CSV table of C-alpha atoms and ligand atoms in Angstrom, one decimal:
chain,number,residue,atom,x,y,z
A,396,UNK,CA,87.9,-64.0,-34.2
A,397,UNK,CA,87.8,-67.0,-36.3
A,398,UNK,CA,91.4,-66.5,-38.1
A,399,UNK,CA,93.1,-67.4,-34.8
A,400,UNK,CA,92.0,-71.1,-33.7
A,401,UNK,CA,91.5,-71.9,-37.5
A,402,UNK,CA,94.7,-71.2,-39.1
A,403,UNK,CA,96.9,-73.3,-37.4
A,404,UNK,CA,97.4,-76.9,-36.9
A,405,UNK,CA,95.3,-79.4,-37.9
A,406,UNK,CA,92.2,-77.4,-39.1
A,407,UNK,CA,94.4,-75.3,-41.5
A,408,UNK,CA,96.0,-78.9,-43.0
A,409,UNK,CA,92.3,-80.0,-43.5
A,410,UNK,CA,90.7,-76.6,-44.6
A,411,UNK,CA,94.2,-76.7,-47.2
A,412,UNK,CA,93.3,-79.8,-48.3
A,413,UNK,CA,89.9,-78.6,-48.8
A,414,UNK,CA,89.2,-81.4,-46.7
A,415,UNK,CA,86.7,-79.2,-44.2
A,416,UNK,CA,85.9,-75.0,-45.8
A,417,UNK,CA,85.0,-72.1,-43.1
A,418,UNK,CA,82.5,-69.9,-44.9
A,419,UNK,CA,82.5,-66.7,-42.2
A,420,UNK,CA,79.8,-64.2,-43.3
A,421,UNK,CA,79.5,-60.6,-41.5
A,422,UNK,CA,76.5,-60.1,-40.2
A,423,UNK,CA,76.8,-55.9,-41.3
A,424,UNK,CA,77.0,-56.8,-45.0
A,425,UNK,CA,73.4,-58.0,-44.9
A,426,UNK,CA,71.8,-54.9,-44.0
A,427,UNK,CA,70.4,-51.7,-45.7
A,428,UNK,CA,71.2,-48.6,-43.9
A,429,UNK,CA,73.5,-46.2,-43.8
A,430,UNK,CA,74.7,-47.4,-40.1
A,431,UNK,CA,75.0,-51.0,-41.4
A,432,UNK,CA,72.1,-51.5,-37.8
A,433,UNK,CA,71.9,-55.1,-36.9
A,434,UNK,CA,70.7,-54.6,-33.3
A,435,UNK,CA,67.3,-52.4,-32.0
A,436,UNK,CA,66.0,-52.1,-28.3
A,437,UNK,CA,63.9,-54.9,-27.2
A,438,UNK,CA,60.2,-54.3,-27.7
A,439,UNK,CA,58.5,-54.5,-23.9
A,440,UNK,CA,61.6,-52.2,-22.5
A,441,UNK,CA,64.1,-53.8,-20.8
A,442,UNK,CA,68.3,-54.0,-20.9
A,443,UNK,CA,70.2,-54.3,-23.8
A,444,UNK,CA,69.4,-54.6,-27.5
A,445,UNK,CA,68.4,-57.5,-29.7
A,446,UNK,CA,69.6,-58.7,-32.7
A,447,UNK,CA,67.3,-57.7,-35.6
A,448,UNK,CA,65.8,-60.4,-37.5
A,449,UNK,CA,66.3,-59.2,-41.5
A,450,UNK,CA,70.6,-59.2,-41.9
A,451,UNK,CA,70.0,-62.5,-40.2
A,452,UNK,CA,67.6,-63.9,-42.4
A,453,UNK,CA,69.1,-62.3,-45.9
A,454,UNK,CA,72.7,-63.7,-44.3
A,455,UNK,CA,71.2,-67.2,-44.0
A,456,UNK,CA,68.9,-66.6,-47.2
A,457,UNK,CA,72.2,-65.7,-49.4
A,458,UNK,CA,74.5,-68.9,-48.2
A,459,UNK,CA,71.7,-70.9,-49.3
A,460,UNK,CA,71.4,-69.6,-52.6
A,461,UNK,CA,74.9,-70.0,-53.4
A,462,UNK,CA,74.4,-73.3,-52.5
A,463,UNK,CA,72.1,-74.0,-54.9
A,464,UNK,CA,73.7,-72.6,-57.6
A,465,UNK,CA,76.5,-74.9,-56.9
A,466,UNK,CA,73.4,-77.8,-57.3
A,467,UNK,CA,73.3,-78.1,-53.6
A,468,UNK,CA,70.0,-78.5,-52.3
A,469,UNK,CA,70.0,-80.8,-49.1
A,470,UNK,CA,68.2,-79.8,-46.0
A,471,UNK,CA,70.7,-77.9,-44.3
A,472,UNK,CA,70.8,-77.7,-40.6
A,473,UNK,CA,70.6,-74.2,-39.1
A,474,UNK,CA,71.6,-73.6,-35.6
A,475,UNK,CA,71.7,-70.8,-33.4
A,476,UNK,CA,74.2,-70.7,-30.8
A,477,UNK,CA,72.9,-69.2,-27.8
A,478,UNK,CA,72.9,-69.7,-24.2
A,479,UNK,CA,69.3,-71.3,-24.3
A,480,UNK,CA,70.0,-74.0,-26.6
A,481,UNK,CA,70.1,-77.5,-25.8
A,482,UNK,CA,73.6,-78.4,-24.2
A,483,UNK,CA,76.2,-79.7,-27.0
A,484,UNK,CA,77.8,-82.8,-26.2
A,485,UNK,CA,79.8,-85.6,-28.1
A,486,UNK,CA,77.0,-87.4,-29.4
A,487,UNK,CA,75.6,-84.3,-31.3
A,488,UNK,CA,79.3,-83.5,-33.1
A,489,UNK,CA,78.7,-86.7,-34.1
A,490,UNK,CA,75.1,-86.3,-35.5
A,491,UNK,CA,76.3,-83.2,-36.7
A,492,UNK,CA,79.5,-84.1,-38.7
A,493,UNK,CA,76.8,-86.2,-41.0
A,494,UNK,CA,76.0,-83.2,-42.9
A,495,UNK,CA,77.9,-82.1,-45.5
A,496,UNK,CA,76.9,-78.6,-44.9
A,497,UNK,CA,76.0,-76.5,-41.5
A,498,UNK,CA,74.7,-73.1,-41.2
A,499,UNK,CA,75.8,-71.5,-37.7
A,500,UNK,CA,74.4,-68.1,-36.8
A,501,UNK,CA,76.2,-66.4,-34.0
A,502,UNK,CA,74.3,-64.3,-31.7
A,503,UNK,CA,74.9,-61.0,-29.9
A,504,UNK,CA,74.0,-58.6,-27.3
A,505,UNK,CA,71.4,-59.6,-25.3
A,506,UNK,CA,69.7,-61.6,-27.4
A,507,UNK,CA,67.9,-62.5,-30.8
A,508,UNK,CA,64.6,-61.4,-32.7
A,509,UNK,CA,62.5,-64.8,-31.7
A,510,UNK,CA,61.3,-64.8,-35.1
A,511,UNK,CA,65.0,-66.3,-35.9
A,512,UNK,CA,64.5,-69.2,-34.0
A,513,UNK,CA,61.1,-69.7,-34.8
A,514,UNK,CA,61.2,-69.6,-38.7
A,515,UNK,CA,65.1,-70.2,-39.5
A,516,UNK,CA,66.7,-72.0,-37.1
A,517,UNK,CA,66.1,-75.9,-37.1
A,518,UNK,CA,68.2,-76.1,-33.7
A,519,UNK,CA,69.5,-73.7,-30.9
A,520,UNK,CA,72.7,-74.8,-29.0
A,521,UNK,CA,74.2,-74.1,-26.1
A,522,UNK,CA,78.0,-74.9,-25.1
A,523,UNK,CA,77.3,-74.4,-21.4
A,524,UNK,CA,75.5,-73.5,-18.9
A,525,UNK,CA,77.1,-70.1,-18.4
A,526,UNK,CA,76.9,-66.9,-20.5
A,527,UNK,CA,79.6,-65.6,-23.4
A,528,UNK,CA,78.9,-62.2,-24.6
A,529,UNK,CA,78.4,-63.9,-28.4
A,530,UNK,CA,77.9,-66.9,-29.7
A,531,UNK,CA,81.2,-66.9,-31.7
A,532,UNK,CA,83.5,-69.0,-29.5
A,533,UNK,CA,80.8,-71.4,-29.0
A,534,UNK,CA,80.4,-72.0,-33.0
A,535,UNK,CA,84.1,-72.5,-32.9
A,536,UNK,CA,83.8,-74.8,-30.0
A,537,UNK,CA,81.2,-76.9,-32.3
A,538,UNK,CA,83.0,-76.4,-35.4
A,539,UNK,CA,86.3,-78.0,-34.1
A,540,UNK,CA,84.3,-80.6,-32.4
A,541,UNK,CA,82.9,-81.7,-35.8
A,542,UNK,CA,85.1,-81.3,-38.0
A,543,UNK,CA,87.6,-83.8,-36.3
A,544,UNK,CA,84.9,-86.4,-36.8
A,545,UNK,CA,85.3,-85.3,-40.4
A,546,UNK,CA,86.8,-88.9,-42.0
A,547,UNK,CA,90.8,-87.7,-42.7
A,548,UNK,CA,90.9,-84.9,-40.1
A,549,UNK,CA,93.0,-86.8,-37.4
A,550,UNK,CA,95.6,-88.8,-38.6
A,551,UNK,CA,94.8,-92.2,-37.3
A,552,UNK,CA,90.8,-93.0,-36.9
A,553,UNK,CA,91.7,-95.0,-33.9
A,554,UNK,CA,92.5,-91.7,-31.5
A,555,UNK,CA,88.4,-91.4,-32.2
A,556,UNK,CA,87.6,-94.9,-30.4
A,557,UNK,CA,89.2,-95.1,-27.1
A,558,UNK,CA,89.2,-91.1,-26.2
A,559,UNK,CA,87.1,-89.4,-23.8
A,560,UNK,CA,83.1,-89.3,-24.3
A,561,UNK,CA,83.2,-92.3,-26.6
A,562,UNK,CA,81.3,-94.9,-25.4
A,563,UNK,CA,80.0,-92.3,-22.4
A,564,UNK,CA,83.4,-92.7,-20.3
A,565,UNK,CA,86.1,-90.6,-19.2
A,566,UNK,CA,89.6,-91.6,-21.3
A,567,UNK,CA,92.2,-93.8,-19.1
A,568,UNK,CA,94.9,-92.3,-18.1
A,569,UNK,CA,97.9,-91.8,-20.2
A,570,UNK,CA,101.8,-92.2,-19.7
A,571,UNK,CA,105.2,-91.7,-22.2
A,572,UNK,CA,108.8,-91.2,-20.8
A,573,UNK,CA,110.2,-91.6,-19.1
A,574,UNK,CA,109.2,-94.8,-17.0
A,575,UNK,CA,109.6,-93.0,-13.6
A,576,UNK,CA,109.6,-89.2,-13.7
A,577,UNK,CA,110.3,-87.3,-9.8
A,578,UNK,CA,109.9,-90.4,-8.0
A,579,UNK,CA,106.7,-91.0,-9.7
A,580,UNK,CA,106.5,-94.3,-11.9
A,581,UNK,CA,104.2,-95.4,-14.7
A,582,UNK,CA,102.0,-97.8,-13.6
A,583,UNK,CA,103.8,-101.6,-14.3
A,584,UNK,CA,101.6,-102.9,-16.1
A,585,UNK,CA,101.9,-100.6,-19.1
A,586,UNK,CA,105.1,-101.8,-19.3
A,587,UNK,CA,104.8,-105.4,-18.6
A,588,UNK,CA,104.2,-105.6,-22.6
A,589,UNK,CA,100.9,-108.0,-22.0
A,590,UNK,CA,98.2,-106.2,-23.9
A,591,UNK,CA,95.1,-108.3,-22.4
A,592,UNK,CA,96.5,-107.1,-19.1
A,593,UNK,CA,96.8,-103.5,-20.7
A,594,UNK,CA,93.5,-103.4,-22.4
A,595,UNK,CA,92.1,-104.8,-18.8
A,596,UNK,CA,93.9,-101.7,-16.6
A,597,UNK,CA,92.8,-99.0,-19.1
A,598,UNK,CA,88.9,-100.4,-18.9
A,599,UNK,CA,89.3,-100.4,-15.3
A,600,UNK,CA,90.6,-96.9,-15.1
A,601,UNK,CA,88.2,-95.4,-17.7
A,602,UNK,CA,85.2,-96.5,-15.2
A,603,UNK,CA,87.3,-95.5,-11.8
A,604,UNK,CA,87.6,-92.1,-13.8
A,605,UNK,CA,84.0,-91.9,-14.7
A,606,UNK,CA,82.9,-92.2,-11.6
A,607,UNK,CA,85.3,-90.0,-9.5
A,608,UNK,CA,85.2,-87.2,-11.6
A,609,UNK,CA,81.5,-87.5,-13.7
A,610,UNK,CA,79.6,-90.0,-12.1
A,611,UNK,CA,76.6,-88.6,-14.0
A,612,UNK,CA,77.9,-89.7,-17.4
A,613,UNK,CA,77.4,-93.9,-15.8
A,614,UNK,CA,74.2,-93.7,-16.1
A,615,UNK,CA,74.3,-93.6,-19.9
A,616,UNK,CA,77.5,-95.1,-19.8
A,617,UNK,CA,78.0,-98.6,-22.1
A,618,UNK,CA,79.7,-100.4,-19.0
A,619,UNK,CA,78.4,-104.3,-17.6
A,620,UNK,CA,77.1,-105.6,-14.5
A,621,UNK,CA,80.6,-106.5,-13.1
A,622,UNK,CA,81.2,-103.1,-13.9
A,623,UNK,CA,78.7,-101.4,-12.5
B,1891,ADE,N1,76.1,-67.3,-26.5
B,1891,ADE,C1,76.3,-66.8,-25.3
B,1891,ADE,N2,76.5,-67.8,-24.4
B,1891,ADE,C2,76.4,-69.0,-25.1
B,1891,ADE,C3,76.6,-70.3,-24.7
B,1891,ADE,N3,76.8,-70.7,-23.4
B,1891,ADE,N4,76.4,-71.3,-25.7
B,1891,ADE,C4,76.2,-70.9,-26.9
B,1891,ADE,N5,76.1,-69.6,-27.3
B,1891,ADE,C5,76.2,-68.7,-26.4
């Protein structure tokens, strides 16, 4: 699953570089059986199976290791992605893309051993408040989000100050050629070449934005009075 979104653009020119490394583990090789088992039925009854807390563990337990042997010893982060997690936003990529090294462990079927959570995981996080059937397009989801915060990912560091999220508003709208496409013209002042006036619009727009389309995201927003 994680060959697809990974291998092209600009994640494959910084995993190239060696700029960001993808480490994917299989759950399977971590067990001991003939079946390679990684799920059982939930004790209590009930739907579904749960994820079975030893191939997790040794998984987690083996990165580690080889971590250390390459004199790596940090506190690593370990976070399970699941649907009960707190709700990733821009502000924990950014939290996130501090650490040198993440561990993410993707869960399945109906759920996880609690025992993961409770003596391996440092964190549980949740893309959304709806359910995917595993947790692995939500660790690539917070994988592409940090690693673009990884200094040298994007080409120019300024795309990172004035998009969407940063600073707690909605980007301003956008416009390239041509100047009137269907009728439909680009604003005049984006082409009246005074950048005050520019810089002025796209504030403006940014907080008309905000509060049409997430008006929630004001009240954390960095905006002033006259704003407001
Ligand atoms: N696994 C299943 N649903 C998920 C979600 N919304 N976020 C993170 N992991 C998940």
């Amino acid at each position: 699953m994680f060959a697809g979104p990974f291998g092209v653009g600009l994640f494959k020119k910084a995993a190239e570089s060696g700029l960001v490394t993808l480490n994917i583990r299989n759950i399977r090789d971590y067990t001991h059986d003939k079946h390679h088992t990684v799920d059982d039925a939930p004790y209590g009854g009930g739907a579904g199976m749960v994820m079975k807390p030893q191939p997790i563990f040794e998984a987690v337990e083996a990165l580690k290791a080889e971590l250390a042997a390459q004199n790596i010893n940090e506190a690593i982060p370990v976070i399970l992605l699941s649907p009960r997690g707190r709700k990733f936003c821009q502000q924990m990529a950014v939290e996130l893309s501090n650490n040198a090294h993440l561990i993410l462990i993707c869960g399945e079927y109906e759920g996880v051993d609690e025992r993961v959570s409770e003596h391996l995981v440092t964190d549980e996080i949740s893309i959304g408040d709806y359910v995917l059937t595993g947790g692995e397009l939500a660790a690539m989801v917070v994988v592409n989000a940090v690693s673009r915060l990884v200094p040298g990912f994007l080409g120019s560091a300024e795309s990172l100050i004035s998009e969407s999220h940063t600073g707690g508003l909605l980007e301003y709208p956008q416009y390239t050629r041509p100047p009137v496409f269907r009728e439909w013209a680009v604003p005049d002042v984006l082409l009246s070449g005074n950048h005050e006036q520019v810089n002025k619009w796209r504030r403006q727009q940014a907080v008309l934005h905000t509060l049409q389309r997430r008006p929630d995201l004001l009240v954390n927003a960095d905006v002033d009075i006259k704003e407001k």
